Amino acid sequence: MTAAATHTGAPIRAKRVLPGFTLSLGTTLLYMTFIVLIPVITLILKGAEIGPERFWRIISSPRAVAAFQITLTAALIATAFNAIYGLLMAWVLVRYEFRGKRILDALMDVPFALPTAVAGLSLTALFSANGWFGPVLDAMGIQVVYTIWGIALAMAFTSVPFVVRTVQPVLEDMDPALEQAALTLGARPWAIFTRVVFPAILPAWLAGCTTAFARSLGEFGAIVFIAGNLPFRTEIAALLAYIRLEEFDYNGAAAIALVLLAFALVLLVVSNVLQAWASRHREASR
Amino acid sequence: MSITISGLTKRFAKTDVLRGVELGVDKGELVALLGPSGSGKTTLLKIIAGLEWPDTGRLRVDGQDWLKLAAQDRRIGFVFQHYALFPHMKVRENLAFGLSVRPRAERPGKTIIAAKVDELLHFLQIDHLADRYPAQLSGGQRQRVALGRALAIEPKVLLLDEPFGALDAAIRRDLRRWLRGVHEATGSTTIFVTHDQEEAFELADRVVVMGEGQIAQIGDADTIHDHPATPFVARFMGATVELPVTLLAGRAEGAGLDLSTLPRRALPDGAGRLFVRAEDITPVPEPDAPWRIVSRTSTGAHLRLVLRHPKLGEAEAEVPRRAVRAEALTPDAAVRLKIEAGTIFSSAPNSAATQPSLQTKPIQLERSQ
């Protein structure tokens, strides 16, 4: 039925409601190039200058390996904690009405808004030997400050909003009829949660957890105060890169940074694959 | 299962949603709850399902007090207006859900569940959809799956909330016949909620008309259509023209009205109100009559006439366009209104409701007396 139109020349295009596609796309691409793409490319080029042999020597040095191990382990601990706590928090904020709910909701953004150095300082003050929590934990034989637990704590603090804020809207938009349907079909609360609610929020939860993990890997400001920064024990990868930079060892810094970048990219891919898998029923209709 | 409901009330914040509902439903009956939105029909259905809880009243099913029973233990099949299928499960898994969540002791084996699901797929004529996700189905198909999922647990009572509300007319008619067939095949007690009169009357054995949180009338299509029990039902059934009349010895009279065809009624003398459908008003040209035709619009088969009375205001009539005297019904013609059918309610007990002016009210579905 469009034959007549196509014969006359250029196809007729639908007019957009708001014009400016070219302009807005151009601006976006330009911005992305300067802010994201060029720095990443520079980093890769810097790394390429080193040559594979030296590169490998830098990143496989015992101190660097220890730093990567510490960073990964702490980030895993922090993410495991946030995966559960963040989900719980989102649940409470969506499902219940209580006094002070809005304040709690607003507090959830504090880790985003607070300068990470301030977070690191206050956490250190609280958990150090003469802080509020330090002596109590000390009595129980738990040392937080200057250990990997301190690093995980600082990471958890700065990354928990990622989980809460990705799960929350999905949970809010869930049709209450789904749970009611499960109820009328005889499902008990635990079955309703595991078989109806959780699968619905799974993609968002996975996305939240992976971004929280990525953020934890890169966290710096909050950690350096509480970690003590002892090489081989509590020195994180980002700090090691910083130290190399201070020593004017640009290659050393770039190599370590590249490894962090690789981690981040792998995470991005994993995150997308997981989300696609968890929402395969939605893809199926397209 | 027979259902007995008595004295059911429910308040949401400051609104009385149910105000003393009494209803009995027999085993194997197919009942429609018909009413405008806000009439409380969905709340009543949800209370039967255990998804809402009444403030007062009783709900007994086969003598058992269902208000002591959680929704999970009532064994009801509930079909939601927007299907509420589990989006991450295939059709097959949706159908199996109710059986697979049973406590281990009562849960049938995997092969038995699979066989049951196959049987349902076949019975509902949706075999070919078994391995699709809900997002890949049309509205009508989703509704079939939703009903199948509810039937899988062999419910004692089947409850449907506006089951065809979101579907287009042709599919609606199809599914209606199909649901009737399913009901007859399973023999379950079925209650469904609708705001569509045609749907209610065509499908149900008995129609319960609800308004303002109460049951206004229970009956079959003809009874409710011809003998509405209250002004609310009359209006809801389309008798939107309201005219003041005077009653004397069971006969009614009104300004410029010919009420001779209406049967004598046992109503007290005094003021009354007549509720009539536009198509039951035949304007008859007559030089001295008080009504004037204001406008005339053709809808093809019919002529829609707006009439005005100097004191009473406006009324609307609808006559076949090819009727004998249709040409004479031109704007400004003086007419008498012959009322072919209508219902009169006495204004005597609550004269406050009597208004001197007369008007064609639009159907006020949300508010009524």
XYZ file of C-alpha atoms in Angstrom:
655
model
C 0.000 0.000 0.000
C 3.046 2.244 0.248
C 3.965 1.496 -3.352
C 2.651 4.815 -4.618
C 4.676 6.757 -2.081
C 7.931 4.908 -2.726
C 7.701 5.432 -6.460
C 7.682 9.162 -6.143
C 11.157 9.302 -4.618
C 12.281 9.724 -1.026
C 10.260 7.754 1.485
C 7.998 9.737 3.706
C 9.312 9.889 7.226
C 7.252 10.367 10.321
C 7.826 13.763 11.844
C 9.165 13.657 15.362
C 7.337 15.506 18.072
C 10.493 17.247 19.231
C 13.090 18.056 16.592
C 16.829 18.087 17.104
C 17.796 14.422 16.843
C 21.014 15.228 14.992
C 21.993 17.972 17.416
C 21.265 15.976 20.552
C 22.959 12.823 19.275
C 25.986 14.869 18.165
C 26.318 16.514 21.558
C 25.994 13.199 23.338
C 28.631 11.544 21.184
C 31.013 14.476 21.604
C 30.583 14.408 25.345
C 31.067 10.647 25.539
C 34.205 10.941 23.437
C 35.841 13.557 25.639
C 34.744 12.347 29.016
C 34.822 8.588 28.558
C 36.381 7.398 25.349
C 39.555 9.492 25.081
C 40.687 8.895 28.696
C 40.158 5.148 28.262
C 42.029 5.113 24.975
C 44.880 7.135 26.483
C 45.108 4.623 29.270
C 45.267 1.740 26.811
C 47.901 3.516 24.681
C 49.924 4.277 27.787
C 49.754 0.620 28.678
C 50.711 -0.421 25.163
C 53.901 1.649 25.384
C 55.134 -0.560 28.182
C 55.423 -3.691 26.120
C 53.945 -7.055 27.126
C 56.943 -8.330 29.016
C 57.320 -5.344 31.335
C 53.580 -5.059 31.659
C 53.390 -8.591 32.926
C 56.306 -7.990 35.281
C 54.567 -4.969 36.811
C 51.215 -6.579 37.347
C 52.604 -9.912 38.523
C 54.900 -8.327 41.097
C 54.031 -9.687 44.543
C 52.933 -6.300 45.801
C 50.573 -5.742 42.855
C 49.150 -9.258 43.066
C 48.529 -8.768 46.770
C 46.807 -5.455 46.046
C 44.527 -7.045 43.440
C 43.709 -9.907 45.773
C 42.865 -7.592 48.637
C 40.746 -5.351 46.418
C 38.803 -8.262 44.910
C 38.247 -10.047 48.193
C 37.070 -6.922 49.987
C 34.815 -5.987 47.065
C 33.303 -9.479 47.101
C 32.615 -9.257 50.828
C 31.106 -5.779 50.451
C 28.934 -6.858 47.519
C 27.725 -10.002 49.253
C 26.695 -7.859 52.187
C 25.019 -5.225 50.017
C 23.249 -7.813 47.876
C 21.307 -8.944 50.933
C 21.120 -5.727 52.900
C 20.284 -3.618 49.841
C 17.483 -5.976 48.849
C 16.091 -5.896 52.372
C 16.307 -2.118 52.449
C 14.507 -1.758 49.111
C 11.845 -4.179 50.342
C 11.256 -2.220 53.526
C 11.107 1.090 51.672
C 8.589 -0.207 49.122
C 6.407 -2.599 51.068
C 5.810 -0.965 54.423
C 4.398 2.323 55.589
C 5.943 3.682 58.770
C 6.877 6.952 60.396
C 10.124 8.351 59.113
C 10.023 6.301 55.927
C 10.778 9.340 53.795
C 13.732 10.268 55.976
C 15.088 6.753 55.668
C 14.572 6.943 51.930
C 16.501 10.210 51.746
C 19.285 8.827 53.991
C 19.838 6.134 51.401
C 21.436 8.754 49.145
C 23.927 9.950 51.732
C 26.692 7.602 50.535
C 26.265 9.128 47.073
C 26.266 12.695 48.297
C 28.916 12.501 50.997
C 32.525 13.106 49.931
C 34.105 9.673 50.214
C 36.977 11.095 52.262
C 34.480 12.279 54.867
C 32.936 8.807 54.929
C 36.377 7.254 55.378
C 37.261 9.630 58.204
C 34.052 9.062 60.126
C 34.211 5.301 59.704
C 37.801 5.357 60.961
C 36.817 7.492 63.937
C 33.988 5.097 64.845
C 35.907 1.871 64.457
C 39.328 2.892 65.745
C 40.527 1.737 69.166
C 39.184 4.865 70.879
C 36.020 5.267 68.790
C 32.458 4.154 69.659
C 32.467 0.712 68.083
C 36.177 -0.080 68.097
C 36.571 -1.065 71.774
C 33.412 -3.202 71.727
C 34.521 -5.103 68.647
C 38.026 -5.324 70.051
C 36.666 -7.042 73.134
C 35.072 -9.609 70.859
C 38.384 -10.064 69.101
C 37.341 -8.335 65.899
C 39.712 -5.847 64.385
C 38.173 -3.635 61.690
C 40.441 -0.682 61.223
C 43.658 -1.458 59.303
C 42.298 -4.819 58.117
C 40.499 -6.124 55.072
C 37.226 -5.807 57.029
C 37.747 -2.091 57.224
C 38.239 -1.970 53.460
C 35.073 -4.012 52.905
C 33.190 -1.768 55.313
C 34.183 1.378 53.442
C 33.290 -0.273 50.117
C 29.914 -1.411 51.434
C 29.162 2.071 52.703
C 29.786 3.766 49.379
C 28.103 1.180 47.142
C 24.913 0.156 48.927
C 22.687 2.743 47.175
C 23.379 1.036 43.847
C 21.512 -2.075 44.950
C 18.702 -0.237 46.730
C 18.084 2.255 43.959
C 17.971 -0.322 41.174
C 15.706 -2.780 42.995
C 13.356 -0.201 44.492
C 11.598 1.043 41.323
C 11.139 -2.482 39.969
C 9.625 -3.621 43.224
C 7.374 -0.569 43.236
C 6.108 -1.275 39.731
C 5.321 -4.915 40.425
C 1.649 -5.645 39.879
C 0.192 -6.579 43.289
C -2.157 -8.921 41.424
C 0.796 -11.258 40.814
C 1.205 -11.923 44.511
C -2.547 -12.112 45.004
C -2.761 -14.660 42.209
C -0.067 -16.743 43.882
C -1.950 -16.429 47.161
C -5.221 -17.696 45.702
C -3.343 -20.584 44.119
C -2.302 -21.661 47.579
C 1.301 -20.416 47.695
C 2.818 -19.752 51.131
C 4.764 -16.496 51.724
C 8.166 -18.067 51.118
C 7.003 -19.654 47.862
C 5.486 -16.349 46.753
C 8.790 -14.617 47.396
C 11.077 -17.175 45.805
C 8.893 -18.108 42.849
C 7.047 -14.906 41.988
C 8.605 -11.802 43.532
C 12.305 -12.616 43.384
C 12.352 -13.700 39.713
C 10.660 -10.401 38.871
C 13.319 -8.299 40.571
C 16.245 -10.586 39.718
C 17.488 -8.643 36.649
C 17.479 -5.351 38.543
C 19.081 -6.943 41.573
C 21.871 -8.461 39.471
C 22.450 -5.123 37.787
C 22.585 -3.385 41.154
C 25.009 -5.932 42.567
C 27.397 -5.741 39.636
C 27.490 -1.952 39.646
C 28.023 -2.025 43.397
C 30.887 -4.484 42.865
C 32.431 -2.339 40.132
C 32.161 0.710 42.310
C 33.803 -1.166 45.202
C 36.744 -2.170 43.006
C 37.377 1.452 42.150
C 36.665 2.995 45.557
C 39.586 4.984 46.891
C 38.733 7.964 49.056
C 36.822 6.179 51.773
C 39.248 3.263 51.986
C 42.605 4.972 52.351
C 41.657 6.368 55.760
C 40.452 3.141 57.301
C 42.765 0.650 55.587
C 46.106 1.633 57.031
C 47.547 0.989 53.568
C 50.166 -1.562 54.543
C 51.693 -3.087 51.421
C 50.828 -6.804 51.079
C 48.182 -6.497 53.786
C 45.781 -3.621 53.334
C 46.909 -1.854 50.216
C 44.253 -1.673 47.483
C 44.991 -1.599 43.747
C 43.767 1.960 43.191
C 46.085 3.180 45.939
C 49.028 1.298 44.472
C 48.418 2.981 41.115
C 48.334 6.309 42.927
C 51.591 5.578 44.729
C 53.283 4.656 41.438
C 52.054 7.925 39.965
C 53.518 9.856 42.882
C 56.815 8.133 42.230
C 56.589 9.353 38.615
C 56.330 5.716 37.507
C 53.664 6.380 34.907
C 54.000 2.959 33.326
C 53.518 1.209 36.642
C 50.414 3.286 37.346
C 48.994 2.719 33.876
C 49.514 -1.049 34.026
C 47.669 -1.372 37.319
C 44.930 0.961 36.121
C 44.546 -1.135 32.973
C 43.958 -4.251 35.016
C 41.253 -2.421 36.971
C 39.748 -1.292 33.676
C 39.753 -4.874 32.408
C 37.950 -5.991 35.553
C 35.341 -3.293 35.035
C 34.754 -4.265 31.400
C 34.459 -7.946 32.227
C 31.964 -7.044 34.932
C 29.926 -5.002 32.485
C 29.731 -7.935 30.116
C 28.884 -10.386 32.885
C 26.237 -8.023 34.189
C 24.587 -7.715 30.792
C 24.676 -11.445 30.144
C 23.148 -12.155 33.548
C 20.425 -9.585 33.033
C 19.588 -10.875 29.593
C 19.313 -14.355 31.036
C 17.150 -13.241 33.937
C 14.763 -11.342 31.684
C 14.734 -13.839 28.806
C 10.932 -14.026 28.959
C 10.766 -10.369 28.035
C 13.217 -10.703 25.176
C 11.182 -13.583 23.833
C 8.326 -11.314 22.834
C 10.480 -9.050 20.695
C -20.307 -25.230 47.009
C -23.037 -22.958 48.251
C -22.054 -19.523 49.491
C -23.936 -17.543 52.128
C -23.023 -13.930 52.721
C -24.703 -11.868 55.412
C -24.319 -8.385 56.844
C -21.043 -7.741 55.082
C -19.636 -4.237 55.555
C -16.316 -2.742 54.547
C -14.872 0.740 54.900
C -11.849 2.108 53.091
C -10.626 5.241 54.850
C -13.801 7.334 54.876
C -15.802 5.528 52.223
C -18.301 2.785 52.910
C -17.555 0.348 50.136
C -19.936 -2.337 51.314
C -22.975 -1.493 53.382
C -24.594 -4.676 54.573
C -24.526 -7.177 51.737
C -26.759 -10.267 51.889
C -26.374 -12.873 49.192
C -26.766 -16.590 48.726
C -25.273 -18.488 45.816
C -26.236 -22.106 45.130
C -23.904 -24.906 44.209
C -23.082 -24.920 40.520
C -24.689 -21.551 39.899
C -23.221 -18.913 37.579
C -23.831 -15.492 39.094
C -22.903 -12.057 37.784
C -22.208 -9.099 40.033
C -23.250 -6.171 37.881
C -22.746 -2.561 38.773
C -21.011 0.691 37.967
C -17.469 1.282 39.167
C -17.406 2.088 42.846
C -20.435 -0.064 43.582
C -18.403 -2.450 45.705
C -18.706 -5.466 43.444
C -14.975 -6.108 43.134
C -14.493 -5.662 46.882
C -17.209 -8.247 47.490
C -15.476 -10.649 45.117
C -12.126 -10.094 46.800
C -13.635 -10.721 50.208
C -14.958 -14.055 48.975
C -11.466 -14.783 47.674
C -9.751 -13.789 50.910
C -7.833 -10.942 49.291
C -9.816 -8.391 51.306
C -11.326 -8.689 54.746
C -14.709 -7.250 55.775
C -15.205 -5.114 58.870
C -18.318 -7.005 59.910
C -20.506 -9.758 58.539
C -20.347 -13.441 57.787
C -19.165 -15.517 54.878
C -19.952 -19.210 54.970
C -19.257 -21.757 52.301
C -20.933 -25.107 52.754
C -21.407 -24.216 56.389
C -17.717 -23.439 56.914
C -16.718 -19.995 58.198
C -14.428 -18.656 55.489
C -13.507 -15.553 57.419
C -11.381 -17.838 59.600
C -9.626 -19.195 56.528
C -6.630 -17.632 54.755
C -6.852 -17.156 50.994
C -4.408 -20.019 50.455
C -6.675 -22.459 52.238
C -9.934 -21.548 50.537
C -9.170 -23.373 47.323
C -10.701 -20.755 45.078
C -9.861 -19.994 41.500
C -9.439 -16.274 40.932
C -9.129 -14.730 37.492
C -7.836 -11.181 37.395
C -8.914 -8.509 34.953
C -5.383 -8.057 33.686
C -4.658 -11.789 33.894
C -1.764 -11.488 36.396
C 0.123 -14.300 34.700
C 3.617 -14.881 36.048
C 5.721 -13.217 33.341
C 8.860 -15.274 33.885
C 7.075 -18.608 33.567
C 5.990 -20.341 30.404
C 2.300 -21.121 29.958
C 2.932 -24.679 31.122
C 4.642 -23.472 34.305
C 1.891 -20.957 34.957
C -0.701 -23.712 34.777
C 1.346 -25.972 37.045
C 1.979 -23.298 39.669
C -0.984 -24.007 41.922
C -0.182 -27.712 42.095
C 3.568 -27.327 42.468
C 3.365 -24.978 45.475
C 1.305 -27.385 47.535
C 2.924 -28.604 50.744
C 5.023 -31.681 50.063
C 2.562 -34.099 51.636
C -0.283 -33.064 49.298
C 1.778 -32.252 46.242
C 1.176 -34.547 43.289
C 4.233 -36.065 41.617
C 5.921 -34.311 38.699
C 4.484 -36.657 36.115
C 0.984 -36.288 37.517
C 1.272 -32.490 37.418
C 2.567 -32.632 33.848
C -0.312 -34.877 32.817
C -2.812 -32.575 34.503
C -1.328 -29.574 32.711
C -1.519 -31.363 29.366
C -5.137 -32.201 30.034
C -5.907 -28.557 30.855
C -4.063 -27.277 27.788
C -6.173 -29.577 25.697
C -9.417 -28.745 27.463
C -8.809 -25.008 27.047
C -7.693 -25.484 23.444
C -4.337 -23.839 24.036
C -2.014 -26.824 23.444
C 0.034 -24.867 20.925
C 0.833 -22.140 23.465
C 2.323 -24.417 26.099
C 5.926 -23.269 25.728
C 5.333 -19.571 25.250
C 5.825 -16.804 27.758
C 2.818 -14.614 28.626
C 4.408 -11.674 26.796
C 4.076 -13.667 23.567
C 0.321 -14.158 23.897
C -2.642 -12.054 22.815
C -5.128 -10.754 25.364
C -7.658 -13.495 24.680
C -5.004 -16.187 24.934
C -3.739 -14.757 28.202
C -7.232 -14.813 29.627
C -7.586 -18.478 28.687
C -4.291 -19.266 30.388
C -5.344 -17.285 33.459
C -8.548 -19.297 33.680
C -6.617 -22.507 33.145
C -4.230 -21.640 35.939
C -7.182 -21.066 38.259
C -8.894 -24.303 37.208
C -5.744 -26.368 37.730
C -6.266 -26.502 41.489
C -9.818 -27.761 40.967
C -11.300 -24.824 42.836
C -14.420 -25.090 44.933
C -15.475 -21.658 43.755
C -14.427 -19.817 40.623
C -14.235 -16.027 40.884
C -13.619 -13.741 37.924
C -12.984 -10.006 38.155
C -14.065 -8.248 34.956
C -12.709 -11.201 33.026
C -13.236 -9.738 29.581
C -12.886 -6.077 30.445
C -9.608 -5.567 28.611
C -10.547 -7.410 25.410
C -12.144 -6.201 22.214
C -15.754 -6.919 21.356
C -15.382 -9.918 19.038
C -13.016 -11.837 21.336
C -15.229 -10.933 24.264
C -18.253 -12.598 22.678
C -16.173 -15.651 21.813
C -14.742 -16.020 25.282
C -18.132 -15.510 26.871
C -19.537 -18.553 25.103
C -16.380 -20.456 25.885
C -16.551 -19.569 29.598
C -20.168 -20.713 29.728
C -19.009 -24.022 28.264
C -16.185 -24.324 30.786
C -18.596 -23.581 33.624
C -21.002 -26.250 32.460
C -18.219 -28.790 31.998
C -16.665 -28.247 35.431
C -19.900 -27.627 37.324
C -18.138 -25.217 39.652
C -19.905 -22.437 41.501
C -18.917 -19.333 39.580
C -19.202 -15.637 40.387
C -18.014 -12.963 38.009
C -17.897 -9.205 38.214
C -18.793 -6.989 35.291
C -20.074 -3.542 34.461
C -21.364 -4.724 31.100
C -25.105 -5.505 31.203
C -25.091 -7.540 28.028
C -22.288 -9.703 29.348
C -23.995 -10.205 32.687
C -27.353 -11.152 31.232
C -26.046 -13.347 28.466
C -23.716 -15.357 30.655
C -25.226 -15.594 34.111
C -28.038 -17.664 35.568
C -28.747 -14.837 37.958
C -27.665 -11.230 37.940
C -26.976 -9.296 41.124
C -27.152 -5.552 40.517
C -25.004 -3.593 42.945
C -24.920 0.094 43.656
C -23.382 2.148 46.442
C -22.157 -0.877 48.359
C -25.499 -2.615 48.474
C -27.375 -5.158 46.440
C -30.038 -3.220 44.563
C -31.758 -6.130 42.847
C -31.329 -9.799 42.048
C -33.002 -11.378 39.048
C -32.880 -12.396 35.412
C -32.564 -10.093 32.435
C -36.288 -9.529 31.819
C -37.187 -8.844 35.428
C -34.418 -6.347 35.946
C -35.054 -4.698 32.594
C -38.846 -4.390 32.948
C -39.222 -4.072 36.689
C -36.262 -2.260 38.193
C -36.519 -2.359 41.963
C -35.101 1.088 42.638
C -34.545 4.342 40.747
C -30.850 3.442 40.734
C -31.449 0.197 38.874
C -33.843 1.956 36.492
C -31.200 4.538 35.634
C -28.453 1.955 35.407
C -30.584 -0.081 33.010
C -30.911 2.910 30.709
C -34.110 4.586 31.881
C -32.414 7.939 32.053
C -35.398 10.173 31.380
C -36.940 11.145 34.676
C -40.398 12.806 34.692
C -42.584 13.942 37.589
C -46.043 12.407 37.685
C -49.055 12.512 39.967
C -50.493 9.262 41.201
C -54.181 8.763 41.829
C -55.699 5.364 42.514
C -52.758 3.603 40.925
C -52.935 5.647 37.709
C -50.338 8.219 36.848
C -50.714 11.544 35.090
C -48.158 14.059 33.986
C -47.874 17.295 32.062
C -48.172 16.557 28.355
C -47.769 12.849 28.910
C -49.874 9.993 27.625
C -49.508 7.296 30.242
C -52.473 5.167 29.207
C -50.316 2.184 28.202
C -48.756 1.874 31.653
C -50.453 -0.738 33.832
C -52.150 0.236 37.063
C -49.780 -0.023 40.004
C -50.311 -0.378 43.723
C -48.719 2.913 44.674
C -49.871 5.492 47.219
C -51.606 8.630 45.915
C -49.471 11.727 45.509
C -46.277 12.667 43.766
C -44.227 10.078 41.908
C -41.365 9.866 39.498
C -41.403 8.100 36.196
C -38.225 6.552 34.794
C -38.306 5.835 31.105
C -35.899 4.955 28.294
C -35.577 7.416 25.437
C -36.711 4.731 22.971
C -39.890 4.162 24.989
C -41.012 7.726 24.429
C -43.048 8.358 21.276
C -43.679 12.047 20.593
C -47.094 12.573 18.983
C -47.675 15.899 17.196
C -50.585 17.815 18.777
C -51.225 21.533 18.405
C -51.823 22.430 22.051
C -49.295 20.075 23.625
C -46.772 21.643 26.022
C -43.646 19.882 24.738
C -41.603 21.340 21.885
C -38.998 19.600 19.782
C -35.712 21.432 20.201
C -33.443 19.411 17.982
C -33.428 16.350 15.805
C -30.383 14.199 15.023
C -30.294 11.089 12.915
C -28.204 8.105 13.971
C -29.132 6.229 10.791
C -31.710 3.843 12.125
C -33.102 6.245 14.684
C -33.965 9.844 15.204
C -32.788 11.347 18.444
C -35.036 14.169 19.575
C -34.440 16.662 22.338
C -37.715 17.920 23.786
C -38.389 20.870 26.011
C -41.182 21.662 28.416
C -41.524 25.293 29.552
C -41.538 24.329 33.232
C -39.978 20.904 33.378
C -36.908 21.344 31.218
C -35.556 18.880 28.710
C -36.146 15.227 27.877
C -34.844 12.945 25.157
C -36.722 10.606 22.844
C -35.617 8.134 20.218
C -37.894 6.979 17.407
C -37.274 4.754 14.376
C -36.365 7.067 11.481
C -38.786 5.289 9.143
C -41.692 5.472 11.584
C -45.023 6.634 10.199
C -45.049 10.099 11.681
C -41.307 10.727 11.774
C -41.442 13.500 9.134
C -43.790 15.536 11.286
C -41.258 15.494 14.123
C -39.382 18.597 13.086
C -37.853 21.195 15.368
C -40.368 23.456 17.019
C -43.283 21.044 16.548
C -45.582 20.768 19.565
C -45.856 17.198 20.830
C -47.406 15.050 23.483
C -45.217 12.264 24.855
C -46.670 8.804 24.652
C -44.904 6.594 27.171
C -44.728 2.994 25.912
C -43.071 1.555 29.006
C -41.528 2.858 32.191
C -41.313 2.506 35.928
C -42.917 4.748 38.487
C -41.608 5.199 41.996
C -43.652 6.957 44.618
C -41.980 9.997 46.130
C -44.214 9.768 49.190
C -41.908 8.293 51.858
C -38.969 10.523 51.167
C -40.417 13.599 49.599
C -37.104 15.370 49.967
C -35.982 13.548 46.862
C -38.773 15.078 44.815
C -37.549 17.850 42.632
C -39.984 20.173 40.902
C -37.870 20.487 37.806
C -37.460 17.746 35.300
C -34.391 16.941 33.393
C -32.797 14.222 31.395
C -29.976 13.260 33.607
C -26.942 11.678 32.133
C -26.435 8.253 33.690
C -24.581 9.078 36.833
C -22.918 5.798 37.356
C -20.708 6.921 40.174
C -23.354 8.637 42.239
C -26.932 7.658 42.752
C -29.305 7.649 45.620
